[in-house]
PDB file of C-alpha atoms in Angstrom:
ATOM      1  CA  MET A 753      18.995 -24.695  -5.029  1.00 89.00           C
ATOM      2  CA  LYS A 754      17.323 -25.569  -1.765  1.00 92.00           C
ATOM      3  CA  VAL A 755      15.655 -22.471  -0.320  1.00 95.00           C
ATOM      4  CA  LYS A 756      16.594 -21.970   3.335  1.00 95.00           C
ATOM      5  CA  ASN A 757      16.652 -18.207   3.978  1.00 95.00           C
ATOM      6  CA  ILE A 758      13.773 -15.926   2.954  1.00 96.00           C
ATOM      7  CA  LEU A 759      13.463 -12.146   3.302  1.00 95.00           C
ATOM      8  CA  VAL A 760       9.920 -10.743   3.480  1.00 95.00           C
ATOM      9  CA  SER A 761       9.576  -7.016   2.818  1.00 93.00           C
ATOM     10  CA  GLN A 762       7.077  -6.453   5.612  1.00 91.00           C
ATOM     11  CA  PRO A 763       7.348  -5.895   9.375  1.00 89.00           C
ATOM     12  CA  LYS A 764       7.745  -9.011  11.478  1.00 92.00           C
ATOM     13  CA  PRO A 765       4.309 -10.387  12.458  1.00 92.00           C
ATOM     14  CA  ALA A 766       3.326  -9.369  15.977  1.00 87.00           C
ATOM     15  CA  SER A 767       1.687 -12.724  16.689  1.00 85.00           C
ATOM     16  CA  ASP A 768       3.339 -16.137  16.803  1.00 85.00           C
ATOM     17  CA  LYS A 769       0.310 -17.443  14.937  1.00 88.00           C
ATOM     18  CA  SER A 770       1.577 -16.541  11.482  1.00 93.00           C
ATOM     19  CA  PRO A 771       1.869 -18.737   8.366  1.00 95.00           C
ATOM     20  CA  TYR A 772       5.493 -17.632   8.098  1.00 96.00           C
ATOM     21  CA  PHE A 773       6.374 -19.141  11.461  1.00 95.00           C
ATOM     22  CA  ASP A 774       4.402 -22.276  10.630  1.00 95.00           C
ATOM     23  CA  MET A 775       6.535 -22.679   7.501  1.00 96.00           C
ATOM     24  CA  GLU A 776       9.749 -22.202   9.496  1.00 95.00           C
ATOM     25  CA  LYS A 777       8.873 -25.276  11.550  1.00 95.00           C
ATOM     26  CA  LYS A 778       7.441 -27.243   8.629  1.00 95.00           C
ATOM     27  CA  TYR A 779      10.387 -26.812   6.246  1.00 95.00           C
ATOM     28  CA  THR A 780      13.237 -25.821   8.608  1.00 95.00           C
ATOM     29  CA  VAL A 781      13.692 -22.482   6.867  1.00 96.00           C
ATOM     30  CA  SER A 782      14.424 -19.042   8.283  1.00 95.00           C
ATOM     31  CA  PHE A 783      12.336 -15.935   7.562  1.00 96.00           C
ATOM     32  CA  GLY A 784      13.748 -12.448   7.926  1.00 92.00           C
ATOM     33  CA  PHE A 785      11.548  -9.333   7.865  1.00 93.00           C
ATOM     34  CA  HIS A 786      12.422  -5.849   6.684  1.00 89.00           C
ATOM     35  CA  GLN A 787      10.087  -3.175   5.346  1.00 87.00           C
ATOM     36  CA  PHE A 788      11.895  -1.756   2.324  1.00 87.00           C
ATOM     37  CA  ILE A 789       9.751   1.381   2.305  1.00 84.00           C
ATOM     38  CA  ARG A 790       8.440   3.744   4.943  1.00 86.00           C
ATOM     39  CA  ILE A 791       5.854   6.499   4.769  1.00 88.00           C
ATOM     40  CA  GLU A 792       6.655  10.116   5.601  1.00 91.00           C
ATOM     41  CA  GLU A 793       4.144  12.915   6.006  1.00 93.00           C
ATOM     42  CA  LEU A 794       4.718  16.081   4.024  1.00 96.00           C
ATOM     43  CA  THR A 795       5.523  19.205   6.006  1.00 96.00           C
ATOM     44  CA  PRO A 796       3.021  22.093   5.819  1.00 97.00           C
ATOM     45  CA  LYS A 797       5.530  24.011   3.689  1.00 97.00           C
ATOM     46  CA  GLU A 798       5.845  21.108   1.238  1.00 97.00           C
ATOM     47  CA  PHE A 799       2.078  20.733   1.015  1.00 97.00           C
ATOM     48  CA  ARG A 800       1.517  24.454   0.434  1.00 97.00           C
ATOM     49  CA  ALA A 801       3.935  24.274  -2.519  1.00 97.00           C
ATOM     50  CA  GLN A 802       1.132  22.439  -4.365  1.00 97.00           C
ATOM     51  CA  HIS A 803      -0.979  25.633  -4.135  1.00 97.00           C
ATOM     52  CA  ILE A 804      -4.017  23.739  -2.859  1.00 97.00           C
ATOM     53  CA  ASN A 805      -6.405  25.248  -0.314  1.00 97.00           C
ATOM     54  CA  ILE A 806      -8.067  22.284   1.416  1.00 98.00           C
ATOM     55  CA  LEU A 807     -11.149  24.270   2.442  1.00 97.00           C
ATOM     56  CA  ASP A 808     -11.897  25.044  -1.213  1.00 98.00           C
ATOM     57  CA  TYR A 809     -13.056  21.412  -1.403  1.00 98.00           C
ATOM     58  CA  ASN A 810     -16.112  20.123   0.441  1.00 97.00           C
ATOM     59  CA  ALA A 811     -15.546  16.449  -0.489  1.00 97.00           C
ATOM     60  CA  ILE A 812     -12.445  14.388   0.305  1.00 98.00           C
ATOM     61  CA  ILE A 813     -11.673  11.022  -1.364  1.00 97.00           C
ATOM     62  CA  PHE A 814      -9.677   8.402   0.574  1.00 97.00           C
ATOM     63  CA  ASN A 815      -8.250   5.134  -0.792  1.00 92.00           C
ATOM     64  CA  SER A 816      -6.307   4.065   2.338  1.00 91.00           C
ATOM     65  CA  LYS A 817      -6.237   4.415   6.122  1.00 92.00           C
ATOM     66  CA  GLN A 818      -2.757   5.892   5.796  1.00 91.00           C
ATOM     67  CA  GLY A 819      -4.287   8.624   3.676  1.00 94.00           C
ATOM     68  CA  VAL A 820      -6.848   9.335   6.409  1.00 97.00           C
ATOM     69  CA  ASP A 821      -4.137   9.618   9.076  1.00 96.00           C
ATOM     70  CA  HIS A 822      -1.866  11.878   7.050  1.00 97.00           C
ATOM     71  CA  PHE A 823      -4.729  14.094   5.867  1.00 98.00           C
ATOM     72  CA  PHE A 824      -5.997  14.873   9.374  1.00 97.00           C
ATOM     73  CA  HIS A 825      -2.505  15.143  10.888  1.00 97.00           C
ATOM     74  CA  LEU A 826      -1.481  17.661   8.259  1.00 97.00           C
ATOM     75  CA  CYS A 827      -4.753  19.572   8.651  1.00 97.00           C
ATOM     76  CA  GLU A 828      -4.056  19.813  12.374  1.00 97.00           C
ATOM     77  CA  GLU A 829      -0.523  21.086  11.757  1.00 97.00           C
ATOM     78  CA  MET A 830      -1.834  23.724   9.348  1.00 97.00           C
ATOM     79  CA  ARG A 831      -4.722  24.593  11.704  1.00 96.00           C
ATOM     80  CA  VAL A 832      -7.290  23.634   9.080  1.00 97.00           C
ATOM     81  CA  LYS A 833     -10.556  22.598  10.744  1.00 95.00           C
ATOM     82  CA  MET A 834     -12.938  20.444   8.738  1.00 94.00           C
ATOM     83  CA  PRO A 835     -16.516  21.786   8.851  1.00 94.00           C
ATOM     84  CA  ASP A 836     -19.337  19.500   9.983  1.00 91.00           C
ATOM     85  CA  THR A 837     -20.802  19.728   6.472  1.00 93.00           C
ATOM     86  CA  GLN A 838     -17.740  18.088   4.880  1.00 95.00           C
ATOM     87  CA  HIS A 839     -18.352  15.001   2.729  1.00 96.00           C
ATOM     88  CA  TYR A 840     -16.007  12.000   2.680  1.00 97.00           C
ATOM     89  CA  TYR A 841     -15.865   9.356  -0.075  1.00 97.00           C
ATOM     90  CA  CYS A 842     -14.020   6.127   0.790  1.00 96.00           C
ATOM     91  CA  ILE A 843     -13.006   3.185  -1.379  1.00 92.00           C
ATOM     92  CA  SER A 844     -14.113   0.714   1.323  1.00 91.00           C
ATOM     93  CA  GLU A 845     -16.340   0.440   4.375  1.00 92.00           C
ATOM     94  CA  SER A 846     -13.339  -0.253   6.629  1.00 91.00           C
ATOM     95  CA  ILE A 847     -11.778   3.096   5.625  1.00 93.00           C
ATOM     96  CA  ALA A 848     -15.144   4.806   6.164  1.00 94.00           C
ATOM     97  CA  ASN A 849     -15.377   3.331   9.662  1.00 94.00           C
ATOM     98  CA  TYR A 850     -11.775   4.362  10.345  1.00 95.00           C
ATOM     99  CA  LEU A 851     -12.824   7.992   9.912  1.00 95.00           C
ATOM    100  CA  GLN A 852     -14.455   7.769  13.343  1.00 94.00           C
ATOM    101  CA  LYS A 853     -10.964   8.239  14.748  1.00 95.00           C
ATOM    102  CA  TYR A 854     -11.147  11.859  13.545  1.00 95.00           C
ATOM    103  CA  ILE A 855     -14.776  12.846  12.937  1.00 92.00           C
ATOM    104  CA  GLN A 856     -18.255  12.197  14.256  1.00 87.00           C
ATOM    105  CA  TYR A 857     -19.493   9.557  11.822  1.00 80.00           C
ATOM    106  CA  ARG A 858     -22.749  10.339  10.033  1.00 78.00           C
ATOM    107  CA  LYS A 859     -24.016   8.329   7.099  1.00 71.00           C
ATOM    108  CA  ARG A 860     -25.234  11.461   5.335  1.00 78.00           C
ATOM    109  CA  LYS A 861     -21.660  12.689   4.927  1.00 92.00           C
ATOM    110  CA  VAL A 862     -19.594   9.461   4.589  1.00 95.00           C
ATOM    111  CA  PHE A 863     -19.962   7.367   1.434  1.00 95.00           C
ATOM    112  CA  PHE A 864     -18.360   4.101   0.305  1.00 94.00           C
ATOM    113  CA  GLY A 865     -18.807   1.330  -2.242  1.00 87.00           C
ATOM    114  CA  PRO A 866     -19.689  -2.280  -1.385  1.00 86.00           C
ATOM    115  CA  HIS A 867     -16.809  -4.018  -3.192  1.00 86.00           C
ATOM    116  CA  ASN A 868     -13.733  -1.815  -2.584  1.00 84.00           C
ATOM    117  CA  LYS A 869     -13.741  -0.380  -6.113  1.00 87.00           C
ATOM    118  CA  MET A 870     -13.189   3.288  -6.881  1.00 92.00           C
ATOM    119  CA  GLU A 871     -15.701   3.255  -9.744  1.00 94.00           C
ATOM    120  CA  GLU A 872     -18.475   2.409  -7.274  1.00 94.00           C
ATOM    121  CA  LEU A 873     -18.204   5.960  -5.927  1.00 96.00           C
ATOM    122  CA  ILE A 874     -19.236   7.513  -9.253  1.00 96.00           C
ATOM    123  CA  PRO A 875     -23.065   7.238  -8.816  1.00 96.00           C
ATOM    124  CA  MET A 876     -22.805   8.771  -5.332  1.00 95.00           C
ATOM    125  CA  MET A 877     -20.605  11.583  -6.618  1.00 96.00           C
ATOM    126  CA  LYS A 878     -22.989  12.339  -9.483  1.00 96.00           C
ATOM    127  CA  ARG A 879     -25.901  12.630  -7.042  1.00 95.00           C
ATOM    128  CA  ARG A 880     -24.063  15.550  -5.416  1.00 95.00           C
ATOM    129  CA  PRO A 881     -23.010  17.771  -8.337  1.00 93.00           C
ATOM    130  CA  ALA A 882     -22.229  20.682  -6.000  1.00 94.00           C
ATOM    131  CA  ASP A 883     -19.401  18.756  -4.328  1.00 96.00           C
ATOM    132  CA  LYS A 884     -15.824  19.809  -5.112  1.00 98.00           C
ATOM    133  CA  PHE A 885     -13.526  16.791  -4.824  1.00 98.00           C
ATOM    134  CA  LEU A 886     -10.005  16.498  -3.414  1.00 98.00           C
ATOM    135  CA  MET A 887      -8.286  13.093  -3.556  1.00 97.00           C
ATOM    136  CA  VAL A 888      -5.631  12.253  -0.930  1.00 97.00           C
ATOM    137  CA  MET A 889      -2.590  10.576  -2.510  1.00 95.00           C
ATOM    138  CA  SER A 890       0.996   9.485  -1.993  1.00 91.00           C
ATOM    139  CA  ASP A 891       3.802  10.899  -4.133  1.00 89.00           C
ATOM    140  CA  ILE A 892       3.932   7.500  -5.864  1.00 80.00           C
ATOM    141  CA  HIS A 893       0.617   7.003  -7.626  1.00 81.00           C
ATOM    142  CA  ASN A 894      -0.952   6.644 -11.032  1.00 77.00           C
ATOM    143  CA  ASP A 895      -3.682   8.860 -12.443  1.00 86.00           C
ATOM    144  CA  ASP A 896      -6.061   6.042 -13.422  1.00 88.00           C
ATOM    145  CA  ALA A 897      -8.729   7.061 -10.897  1.00 92.00           C
ATOM    146  CA  ILE A 898      -8.494  10.773 -11.785  1.00 94.00           C
ATOM    147  CA  GLU A 899      -8.801   9.922 -15.487  1.00 95.00           C
ATOM    148  CA  MET A 900     -11.738   7.585 -14.793  1.00 95.00           C
ATOM    149  CA  PHE A 901     -13.597  10.352 -12.938  1.00 96.00           C
ATOM    150  CA  ALA A 902     -12.842  12.791 -15.781  1.00 96.00           C
ATOM    151  CA  ARG A 903     -14.437  10.411 -18.303  1.00 96.00           C
ATOM    152  CA  HIS A 904     -17.612  10.688 -16.212  1.00 96.00           C
ATOM    153  CA  LYS A 905     -17.388  14.501 -16.197  1.00 96.00           C
ATOM    154  CA  ILE A 906     -16.347  14.565 -12.536  1.00 97.00           C
ATOM    155  CA  ILE A 907     -13.435  16.875 -11.745  1.00 96.00           C
ATOM    156  CA  VAL A 908     -11.178  15.602  -8.970  1.00 97.00           C
ATOM    157  CA  GLN A 909      -8.098  17.461  -7.704  1.00 97.00           C
ATOM    158  CA  PRO A 910      -5.257  15.099  -6.687  1.00 96.00           C
ATOM    159  CA  ALA A 911      -3.238  16.204  -3.660  1.00 97.00           C
ATOM    160  CA  VAL A 912      -0.080  14.613  -2.242  1.00 97.00           C
ATOM    161  CA  PHE A 913      -0.148  14.370   1.565  1.00 97.00           C
ATOM    162  CA  TYR A 914       2.604  11.788   2.157  1.00 95.00           C
ATOM    163  CA  ARG A 915       5.556  10.213   0.397  1.00 91.00           C
ATOM    164  CA  THR A 916       7.167   6.792   0.147  1.00 86.00           C
ATOM    165  CA  VAL A 917      10.907   6.577   0.841  1.00 85.00           C
ATOM    166  CA  ALA A 918      13.407   3.723   0.821  1.00 80.00           C
ATOM    167  CA  ASN A 919      14.155   2.143   4.182  1.00 82.00           C
ATOM    168  CA  ALA A 920      17.805   1.060   4.117  1.00 79.00           C
ATOM    169  CA  LEU A 921      18.972  -2.280   5.449  1.00 75.00           C
ATOM    170  CA  LYS A 922      21.608  -2.140   8.160  1.00 70.00           C
ATOM    171  CA  ARG A 923      25.000  -3.536   7.176  1.00 65.00           C
ATOM    172  CA  GLU A 924      24.520  -6.649   9.319  1.00 56.00           C
ATOM    173  CA  GLU A 925      21.100  -7.258   7.707  1.00 63.00           C
ATOM    174  CA  LYS A 926      22.354  -6.986   4.142  1.00 67.00           C
ATOM    175  CA  LYS A 927      23.126 -10.618   3.501  1.00 76.00           C
ATOM    176  CA  ASN A 928      22.129 -12.733   0.542  1.00 81.00           C
ATOM    177  CA  TYR A 929      18.865 -14.633   0.871  1.00 92.00           C
ATOM    178  CA  ASP A 930      17.601 -17.538  -1.230  1.00 96.00           C
ATOM    179  CA  MET A 931      14.194 -15.891  -1.695  1.00 97.00           C
ATOM    180  CA  TYR A 932      12.903 -12.310  -1.563  1.00 96.00           C
ATOM    181  CA  VAL A 933       9.203 -11.498  -1.124  1.00 97.00           C
ATOM    182  CA  LEU A 934       8.008  -8.098  -2.382  1.00 96.00           C
ATOM    183  CA  PHE A 935       4.612  -6.409  -2.226  1.00 93.00           C
ATOM    184  CA  THR A 936       4.644  -3.058  -4.060  1.00 88.00           C
ATOM    185  CA  PRO A 937       6.371  -1.380  -7.022  1.00 89.00           C
ATOM    186  CA  ALA A 938       7.841   1.125  -4.551  1.00 86.00           C
ATOM    187  CA  GLY A 939       9.167  -1.823  -2.559  1.00 91.00           C
ATOM    188  CA  VAL A 940      10.860  -3.150  -5.704  1.00 93.00           C
ATOM    189  CA  ALA A 941      12.591   0.212  -6.250  1.00 91.00           C
ATOM    190  CA  ALA A 942      13.740   0.267  -2.612  1.00 90.00           C
ATOM    191  CA  PHE A 943      14.919  -3.356  -2.851  1.00 92.00           C
ATOM    192  CA  LEU A 944      17.103  -2.487  -5.845  1.00 92.00           C
ATOM    193  CA  LYS A 945      18.440   0.538  -3.984  1.00 89.00           C
ATOM    194  CA  ASN A 946      19.450  -1.733  -1.096  1.00 88.00           C
ATOM    195  CA  TYR A 947      20.952  -4.289  -3.517  1.00 89.00           C
ATOM    196  CA  PRO A 948      22.313  -2.123  -6.380  1.00 89.00           C
ATOM    197  CA  ASN A 949      24.376  -4.961  -7.872  1.00 88.00           C
ATOM    198  CA  PHE A 950      21.774  -7.674  -7.411  1.00 91.00           C
ATOM    199  CA  LYS A 951      22.329 -10.763  -9.541  1.00 93.00           C
ATOM    200  CA  GLN A 952      19.351 -13.079  -9.424  1.00 95.00           C
ATOM    201  CA  GLY A 953      20.827 -16.354 -10.623  1.00 95.00           C
ATOM    202  CA  GLU A 954      18.994 -19.154  -8.787  1.00 95.00           C
ATOM    203  CA  ARG A 955      17.504 -16.820  -6.193  1.00 96.00           C
ATOM    204  CA  ILE A 956      13.713 -16.790  -6.061  1.00 97.00           C
ATOM    205  CA  LEU A 957      11.650 -13.615  -6.367  1.00 98.00           C
ATOM    206  CA  ALA A 958       8.073 -13.805  -5.068  1.00 97.00           C
ATOM    207  CA  CYS A 959       5.635 -10.927  -5.314  1.00 96.00           C
ATOM    208  CA  PHE A 960       2.081  -9.838  -4.621  1.00 93.00           C
ATOM    209  CA  GLY A 961       0.223  -7.751  -7.184  1.00 91.00           C
ATOM    210  CA  ALA A 962       0.447  -7.293 -10.939  1.00 89.00           C
ATOM    211  CA  GLY A 963       2.127  -3.898 -10.537  1.00 88.00           C
ATOM    212  CA  THR A 964       4.849  -5.413  -8.360  1.00 93.00           C
ATOM    213  CA  ALA A 965       5.449  -8.197 -10.878  1.00 95.00           C
ATOM    214  CA  GLN A 966       5.699  -5.683 -13.719  1.00 94.00           C
ATOM    215  CA  ALA A 967       8.177  -3.553 -11.756  1.00 94.00           C
ATOM    216  CA  LEU A 968      10.400  -6.615 -11.306  1.00 97.00           C
ATOM    217  CA  ARG A 969      10.208  -7.483 -15.012  1.00 97.00           C
ATOM    218  CA  ASP A 970      10.911  -3.872 -15.975  1.00 96.00           C
ATOM    219  CA  ALA A 971      14.094  -4.158 -13.894  1.00 96.00           C
ATOM    220  CA  GLY A 972      15.110  -7.192 -15.955  1.00 96.00           C
ATOM    221  CA  LEU A 973      14.388  -9.688 -13.188  1.00 97.00           C
ATOM    222  CA  ARG A 974      12.594 -13.040 -13.282  1.00 97.00           C
ATOM    223  CA  VAL A 975       9.334 -13.436 -11.359  1.00 97.00           C
ATOM    224  CA  ASP A 976       9.197 -16.940  -9.894  1.00 97.00           C
ATOM    225  CA  ILE A 977       6.088 -16.648  -7.710  1.00 97.00           C
ATOM    226  CA  GLU A 978       3.292 -14.219  -8.577  1.00 96.00           C
ATOM    227  CA  THR A 979       0.112 -13.749  -6.565  1.00 94.00           C
ATOM    228  CA  PRO A 980      -2.799 -13.406  -6.347  1.00 91.00           C
ATOM    229  CA  SER A 981      -3.640 -16.195  -8.767  1.00 91.00           C
ATOM    230  CA  PRO A 982      -6.633 -18.529  -9.137  1.00 91.00           C
ATOM    231  CA  GLU A 983      -4.643 -21.237  -7.386  1.00 93.00           C
ATOM    232  CA  PHE A 984      -3.019 -19.081  -4.713  1.00 93.00           C
ATOM    233  CA  PRO A 985      -4.880 -15.930  -3.613  1.00 91.00           C
ATOM    234  CA  SER A 986      -2.354 -15.355  -0.808  1.00 93.00           C
ATOM    235  CA  ILE A 987       1.410 -14.993  -0.970  1.00 95.00           C
ATOM    236  CA  THR A 988       1.908 -17.296   2.029  1.00 96.00           C
ATOM    237  CA  GLY A 989      -0.057 -20.075   0.336  1.00 96.00           C
ATOM    238  CA  ALA A 990       2.076 -19.755  -2.799  1.00 96.00           C
ATOM    239  CA  ILE A 991       5.332 -19.785  -0.801  1.00 97.00           C
ATOM    240  CA  ASP A 992       4.181 -22.838   1.154  1.00 96.00           C
ATOM    241  CA  ALA A 993       3.453 -24.730  -2.078  1.00 96.00           C
ATOM    242  CA  PHE A 994       6.799 -23.678  -3.556  1.00 96.00           C
ATOM    243  CA  LEU A 995       8.729 -24.811  -0.475  1.00 96.00           C
ATOM    244  CA  HIS A 996       6.890 -28.129  -0.476  1.00 94.00           C
ATOM    245  CA  GLU A 997       8.023 -28.854  -4.048  1.00 93.00           C
ATOM    246  CA  ASN A 998      11.476 -27.348  -3.559  1.00 93.00           C
ATOM    247  CA  HIS A 999      12.308 -29.418  -0.501  1.00 89.00           C
ATOM    248  CA  LYS A1000      10.778 -32.566  -1.955  1.00 82.00           C
ATOM    249  CA  ARG A1001      12.853 -32.218  -5.112  1.00 72.00           C
ATOM    250  CA  ILE A1002      16.126 -31.285  -3.419  1.00 65.00           C
ATOM    251  CA  ARG A1003      17.132 -33.436  -0.463  1.00 60.00           C
TER     252      ARG A1003
END
């Protein structure tokens, strides 16, 4: 089957300078864009149902910018004011810098690892044994980080601040594509909700991330393009290579 129509489960790129648009011209294909999931902030009532008092914790752990936004928005709604002595532990420098949107940035209270790995926070956390840790999470998460901290005798309280929900396709958008590109396990679940009777056949499924690939396989589907890989670190590079071979083989 010659691939002509491709649905990417992300918002349409804001700039014309996108590899997707380059491929449209190069291979005469058409890309559609639809984010299968959207993020919703919990209401104060929903958060309080977890029986967590934010001010009982003087150290907050962030693993995404979304987490930063939802944490401070919910604090504002609940009239919870973070003290100047609060510590913040971030999985990356970019998230640490993003905190400046909400706090006055001081190195003595914002910590991050050099290589975007959660385990890099452990030495910093151990140097401050008086800190009580709260980790900002989505409703869809695994407990690997919490369990890793526990193995190092560091107690971390997980707290859900936002949730992931399926973003339905409109009726006119729900057509059959030759290729679908997915990026998260939650996106896979939302994709299957949008296409409850999906039959793969010759259709191509491309994905980014081992968790996304596993979610597809768990659903009984075939993964045709999986990234990152040693050959293709980016999904666009892998799709480009696939289209090159596909269009060369099928005239």
